[in-house]
Amino acid sequence: MSAEIIDGKAFAAALRARIAEQVATFTKQAGRAPGLAVVLVGDDPASAVYVRNKAKACAAVGMAGSEHRLPADTAPETLLALIADLNADAAIDGILVQMPLPPQIDAWAVILAIDPAKDVDGLHPLNAGLLAAGHPGFVPCTPQGCLMLLKDRLGSLAGRDAVVIGRSNLVGKPIAQLLLAENATVTLAHSRTRDLASIVHRADIVVAAVGRAELVRGEWIKPGAVVIDVGINRGDHGLVGDVDFAGAASVASAITPVPGGVGPMTIACLLRNTLIAAGQRAGVAIDAEAL
């Protein structure tokens, strides 16, 4: 068996095209473009690349993107004051503070400071609680992208056995909640799970988001399973995921590559969340089901 490659880059491009159509409609009705503010504290090279990519993506779909760069030694109160200003800015619909933050800044305090109605990263406890309770709210972008790729490949996820490896608030916990909402049977595993290989081997769906290069071996994968690899790890030969790609691809029915799988979906879903937030704030109807 040779797995089909799940092309997240192509899927994200199609999603961005649909978003651009609705952004144009929103802009005409609201008299302004949806606004996304991205805040970067410090000079982490990877974070700087992400911020640039987000700015380019905003411009490509007709959104108004703004960048706010602060030095690495920024005091916590300075960052919180900026967030308060962005919360009060009527032209800003979404606020994203790029993680990680310098050690003097409490990331949880920053998350709590963001208006939940502008929390397009889906990390505020109000939005996390809405997701856990099965109510509409903003969902973290990477899990949302994973779910889209899975449903595009499999259709209904009802009754399927899914294993999520990783328990972060950014990916592991929310993707488990999303899969539960789709009526999958979900096991949330992690780096300390006993006999992880046998747990993974029974799964129809494997989502690897543990942050360890090629932790999931090919022989762990059930023949015909669909594998979503969220990991991005820098190895001796470039970027690799949390899954042994070659080994898993020999037995899975479909698998996301690294790079080019989940990554492009994250920014596309950020734009999606921002558009939905803009519609809610401006009273303009957004067809979220079409996105």
Short mmCIF file of C-alpha atoms in Angstrom, two decimals:
data_model
loop_
_atom_site.label_atom_id
_atom_site.label_comp_id
_atom_site.label_asym_id
_atom_site.label_seq_id
_atom_site.Cartn_x
_atom_site.Cartn_y
_atom_site.Cartn_z
CA MET A 1 0.00 0.00 0.00
CA SER A 2 1.19 3.50 -0.79
CA ALA A 3 -0.63 6.32 0.97
CA GLU A 4 -2.29 9.18 -0.85
CA ILE A 5 -0.59 12.46 0.04
CA ILE A 6 -3.04 14.92 1.61
CA ASP A 7 -2.18 18.21 -0.07
CA GLY A 8 -2.80 20.83 2.60
CA LYS A 9 -1.25 23.50 0.40
CA ALA A 10 -3.84 23.01 -2.35
CA PHE A 11 -6.74 22.72 0.12
CA ALA A 12 -5.63 25.92 1.88
CA ALA A 13 -5.39 27.77 -1.45
CA ALA A 14 -8.98 26.82 -2.28
CA LEU A 15 -10.11 27.88 1.20
CA ARG A 16 -8.36 31.23 0.87
CA ALA A 17 -10.08 31.79 -2.48
CA ARG A 18 -13.49 31.22 -0.85
CA ILE A 19 -12.53 33.55 2.00
CA ALA A 20 -11.48 36.26 -0.46
CA GLU A 21 -14.92 36.15 -2.11
CA GLN A 22 -16.68 36.70 1.22
CA VAL A 23 -14.14 39.34 2.30
CA ALA A 24 -15.06 41.34 -0.79
CA THR A 25 -18.76 41.07 0.08
CA PHE A 26 -18.11 42.03 3.71
CA THR A 27 -16.01 45.03 2.69
CA LYS A 28 -18.75 46.28 0.39
CA GLN A 29 -21.42 45.96 3.07
CA ALA A 30 -19.39 47.13 6.09
CA GLY A 31 -17.48 49.89 4.35
CA ARG A 32 -14.18 48.51 5.61
CA ALA A 33 -12.06 45.38 5.30
CA PRO A 34 -11.84 42.82 8.12
CA GLY A 35 -8.89 43.74 10.34
CA LEU A 36 -6.32 41.37 11.87
CA ALA A 37 -3.66 42.62 14.29
CA VAL A 38 -0.61 40.42 14.85
CA VAL A 39 1.68 41.18 17.78
CA LEU A 40 5.28 39.97 17.86
CA VAL A 41 7.43 40.43 20.97
CA GLY A 42 11.14 39.83 20.46
CA ASP A 43 13.09 38.68 17.46
CA ASP A 44 12.58 34.90 17.33
CA PRO A 45 13.40 34.06 13.68
CA ALA A 46 10.68 31.43 13.24
CA SER A 47 8.05 33.73 14.75
CA ALA A 48 9.14 36.56 12.46
CA VAL A 49 8.62 34.29 9.44
CA TYR A 50 5.15 33.32 10.66
CA VAL A 51 4.20 36.97 11.14
CA ARG A 52 5.39 37.89 7.64
CA ASN A 53 3.43 35.01 6.16
CA LYS A 54 0.28 36.06 8.00
CA ALA A 55 0.63 39.63 6.72
CA LYS A 56 1.01 38.38 3.14
CA ALA A 57 -2.00 36.09 3.52
CA CYS A 58 -4.14 38.96 4.83
CA ALA A 59 -3.26 41.16 1.88
CA ALA A 60 -3.91 38.34 -0.60
CA VAL A 61 -7.54 37.93 0.53
CA GLY A 62 -8.26 41.65 0.91
CA MET A 63 -8.01 41.90 4.69
CA ALA A 64 -6.38 44.76 6.57
CA GLY A 65 -3.43 43.26 8.41
CA SER A 66 -1.41 45.23 10.94
CA GLU A 67 1.83 44.22 12.64
CA HIS A 68 2.90 45.39 16.08
CA ARG A 69 6.51 44.56 16.87
CA LEU A 70 7.85 45.03 20.38
CA PRO A 71 11.42 44.45 21.65
CA ALA A 72 12.31 41.31 23.59
CA ASP A 73 12.70 43.27 26.84
CA THR A 74 9.16 44.69 26.66
CA ALA A 75 7.52 45.00 30.08
CA PRO A 76 4.34 42.94 30.59
CA GLU A 77 2.26 46.06 31.23
CA THR A 78 3.34 47.52 27.88
CA LEU A 79 2.09 44.49 26.00
CA LEU A 80 -1.16 44.42 27.99
CA ALA A 81 -1.71 48.10 27.23
CA LEU A 82 -1.29 47.41 23.50
CA ILE A 83 -3.82 44.57 23.71
CA ALA A 84 -6.27 46.89 25.50
CA ASP A 85 -5.88 49.41 22.67
CA LEU A 86 -6.49 46.70 20.06
CA ASN A 87 -9.54 45.46 21.97
CA ALA A 88 -10.97 48.99 21.79
CA ASP A 89 -10.09 49.55 18.11
CA ALA A 90 -13.28 49.25 16.03
CA ALA A 91 -11.25 48.46 12.90
CA ILE A 92 -9.64 45.38 14.46
CA ASP A 93 -11.66 42.16 14.37
CA GLY A 94 -8.97 39.67 15.30
CA ILE A 95 -5.95 39.80 17.62
CA LEU A 96 -3.14 37.26 17.53
CA VAL A 97 -0.17 37.45 19.89
CA GLN A 98 2.62 35.31 18.44
CA MET A 99 3.95 32.67 20.82
CA PRO A 100 6.38 31.96 22.41
CA LEU A 101 6.72 35.11 24.48
CA PRO A 102 9.85 36.25 26.35
CA PRO A 103 10.21 34.81 29.86
CA GLN A 104 9.22 38.00 31.71
CA ILE A 105 5.74 37.88 30.14
CA ASP A 106 3.04 35.52 31.41
CA ALA A 107 1.44 34.02 28.31
CA TRP A 108 -1.73 33.07 30.22
CA ALA A 109 -2.23 36.68 31.36
CA VAL A 110 -1.88 37.78 27.74
CA ILE A 111 -4.45 35.24 26.55
CA LEU A 112 -6.88 36.38 29.25
CA ALA A 113 -6.43 40.01 28.20
CA ILE A 114 -7.64 39.47 24.63
CA ASP A 115 -11.33 40.19 24.00
CA PRO A 116 -12.90 36.74 23.41
CA ALA A 117 -14.81 38.22 20.46
CA LYS A 118 -11.43 39.01 18.84
CA ASP A 119 -9.66 35.83 19.99
CA VAL A 120 -9.11 34.37 16.51
CA ASP A 121 -6.46 32.02 17.92
CA GLY A 122 -9.19 30.34 19.99
CA LEU A 123 -7.11 30.22 23.18
CA HIS A 124 -9.18 32.34 25.57
CA PRO A 125 -10.85 30.12 28.22
CA LEU A 126 -14.28 31.33 27.11
CA ASN A 127 -13.72 29.96 23.62
CA ALA A 128 -12.05 26.82 24.94
CA GLY A 129 -15.08 26.29 27.20
CA LEU A 130 -17.51 26.79 24.34
CA LEU A 131 -15.66 24.15 22.33
CA ALA A 132 -15.67 21.71 25.24
CA ALA A 133 -19.40 22.30 25.79
CA GLY A 134 -20.22 21.84 22.12
CA HIS A 135 -21.22 25.43 21.42
CA PRO A 136 -20.00 27.74 18.64
CA GLY A 137 -16.89 29.76 19.37
CA PHE A 138 -13.45 30.38 17.94
CA VAL A 139 -11.46 27.18 17.50
CA PRO A 140 -7.64 27.14 17.40
CA CYS A 141 -6.54 27.30 13.79
CA THR A 142 -4.36 24.21 13.47
CA PRO A 143 -6.97 21.78 14.87
CA GLN A 144 -9.63 23.36 12.67
CA GLY A 145 -7.39 22.78 9.66
CA CYS A 146 -6.76 19.16 10.68
CA LEU A 147 -10.50 18.51 10.93
CA MET A 148 -11.12 20.01 7.50
CA LEU A 149 -8.50 17.76 5.93
CA LEU A 150 -9.92 14.68 7.66
CA LYS A 151 -13.51 15.38 6.62
CA ASP A 152 -12.43 16.11 3.07
CA ARG A 153 -10.70 12.73 2.95
CA LEU A 154 -13.14 10.57 4.94
CA GLY A 155 -16.51 12.35 4.88
CA SER A 156 -18.30 11.33 8.05
CA LEU A 157 -16.02 10.62 11.02
CA ALA A 158 -18.81 9.02 13.07
CA GLY A 159 -17.77 5.82 14.80
CA ARG A 160 -14.17 6.00 13.68
CA ASP A 161 -11.45 5.24 16.21
CA ALA A 162 -9.19 8.29 16.54
CA VAL A 163 -5.99 8.63 18.53
CA VAL A 164 -4.58 12.09 19.24
CA ILE A 165 -0.98 12.14 20.45
CA GLY A 166 -0.31 15.38 22.32
CA ARG A 167 -2.32 17.26 24.92
CA SER A 168 -1.51 20.93 24.32
CA ASN A 169 -4.15 23.62 24.55
CA LEU A 170 -3.18 24.72 21.05
CA VAL A 171 -3.63 21.40 19.22
CA GLY A 172 -4.11 18.19 21.19
CA LYS A 173 -7.04 19.06 23.44
CA PRO A 174 -9.03 21.04 20.84
CA ILE A 175 -8.65 18.47 18.06
CA ALA A 176 -9.84 15.79 20.49
CA GLN A 177 -12.93 17.92 21.23
CA LEU A 178 -13.55 18.52 17.52
CA LEU A 179 -13.31 14.80 16.77
CA LEU A 180 -15.72 14.02 19.62
CA ALA A 181 -18.16 16.53 18.17
CA GLU A 182 -17.97 14.59 14.89
CA ASN A 183 -18.92 11.41 16.82
CA ALA A 184 -15.52 9.77 16.56
CA THR A 185 -14.31 7.61 19.45
CA VAL A 186 -11.28 9.50 20.75
CA THR A 187 -8.24 8.51 22.78
CA LEU A 188 -6.05 11.41 23.91
CA ALA A 189 -2.53 10.06 24.34
CA HIS A 190 0.81 11.75 25.04
CA SER A 191 4.51 11.16 25.56
CA ARG A 192 3.92 9.34 28.87
CA THR A 193 1.18 7.04 27.62
CA ARG A 194 2.00 3.38 28.28
CA ASP A 195 2.25 1.09 25.27
CA LEU A 196 1.63 3.96 22.88
CA ALA A 197 2.40 1.78 19.86
CA SER A 198 -0.50 -0.60 20.50
CA ILE A 199 -2.90 2.28 21.14
CA VAL A 200 -1.94 3.95 17.85
CA HIS A 201 -2.15 0.65 15.97
CA ARG A 202 -5.90 0.31 16.57
CA ALA A 203 -6.73 3.79 15.26
CA ASP A 204 -8.51 4.62 12.00
CA ILE A 205 -7.31 8.22 12.44
CA VAL A 206 -3.97 9.26 13.94
CA VAL A 207 -3.25 12.91 14.76
CA ALA A 208 0.35 13.35 15.89
CA ALA A 209 1.03 16.62 17.72
CA VAL A 210 3.55 15.73 20.40
CA GLY A 211 6.60 17.67 19.19
CA ARG A 212 9.04 14.76 18.92
CA ALA A 213 10.68 14.06 15.60
CA GLU A 214 9.45 10.81 14.01
CA LEU A 215 8.18 9.43 17.32
CA VAL A 216 5.37 7.55 15.58
CA ARG A 217 6.88 4.65 13.66
CA GLY A 218 5.47 3.14 10.50
CA GLU A 219 4.83 -0.23 12.13
CA TRP A 220 2.55 1.48 14.67
CA ILE A 221 0.08 2.50 11.98
CA LYS A 222 -2.99 0.36 11.27
CA PRO A 223 -3.20 -0.56 7.57
CA GLY A 224 -5.53 1.90 5.85
CA ALA A 225 -5.44 4.52 8.61
CA VAL A 226 -5.40 8.25 7.87
CA VAL A 227 -2.45 10.07 9.45
CA ILE A 228 -2.38 13.80 10.21
CA ASP A 229 1.13 14.92 11.19
CA VAL A 230 1.10 18.27 12.99
CA GLY A 231 4.74 18.15 14.08
CA ILE A 232 7.41 20.42 12.66
CA ASN A 233 10.88 19.45 13.83
CA ARG A 234 14.22 20.50 12.37
CA GLY A 235 16.38 17.46 11.68
CA ASP A 236 19.70 16.77 9.98
CA HIS A 237 18.01 16.67 6.58
CA GLY A 238 15.55 19.51 6.99
CA LEU A 239 12.06 19.59 8.47
CA VAL A 240 10.43 16.37 9.66
CA GLY A 241 7.17 15.65 11.40
CA ASP A 242 6.22 13.64 14.47
CA VAL A 243 5.63 10.62 12.21
CA ASP A 244 8.13 8.45 10.34
CA PHE A 245 6.75 9.54 6.98
CA ALA A 246 8.22 6.82 4.77
CA GLY A 247 7.25 4.03 7.13
CA ALA A 248 3.73 5.34 7.76
CA ALA A 249 3.12 6.06 4.08
CA SER A 250 3.75 2.42 3.25
CA VAL A 251 0.72 1.28 5.30
CA ALA A 252 -1.63 4.27 5.70
CA SER A 253 -4.33 5.12 3.17
CA ALA A 254 -3.55 8.85 3.38
CA ILE A 255 -1.01 11.05 5.16
CA THR A 256 -0.07 14.71 5.42
CA PRO A 257 3.49 15.60 4.45
CA VAL A 258 5.80 17.88 6.43
CA PRO A 259 6.03 20.56 5.19
CA GLY A 260 3.00 21.18 2.97
CA GLY A 261 0.35 19.36 4.97
CA VAL A 262 -1.16 20.94 8.06
CA GLY A 263 1.00 24.09 8.06
CA PRO A 264 -0.74 25.96 5.21
CA MET A 265 -4.12 25.21 6.77
CA THR A 266 -3.24 27.07 9.97
CA ILE A 267 -2.97 30.48 8.33
CA ALA A 268 -6.00 29.84 6.12
CA CYS A 269 -8.08 29.01 9.20
CA LEU A 270 -6.78 32.15 10.93
CA LEU A 271 -8.18 34.18 8.03
CA ARG A 272 -11.43 32.22 8.29
CA ASN A 273 -11.76 33.01 12.00
CA THR A 274 -11.00 36.68 11.38
CA LEU A 275 -13.67 36.92 8.69
CA ILE A 276 -16.24 35.27 10.97
CA ALA A 277 -15.28 37.61 13.83
CA ALA A 278 -15.66 40.62 11.52
CA GLY A 279 -19.11 39.46 10.45
CA GLN A 280 -20.23 38.99 14.05
CA ARG A 281 -18.92 42.40 15.13
CA ALA A 282 -20.30 44.30 12.12
CA GLY A 283 -23.61 42.47 11.84
CA VAL A 284 -22.78 41.22 8.35
CA ALA A 285 -23.83 37.68 7.46
CA ILE A 286 -20.90 35.33 6.77
CA ASP A 287 -21.58 31.92 5.27
CA ALA A 288 -19.28 29.92 7.51
CA GLU A 289 -20.56 26.61 6.14
CA ALA A 290 -19.21 27.57 2.72
CA LEU A 291 -15.74 28.22 4.10
#
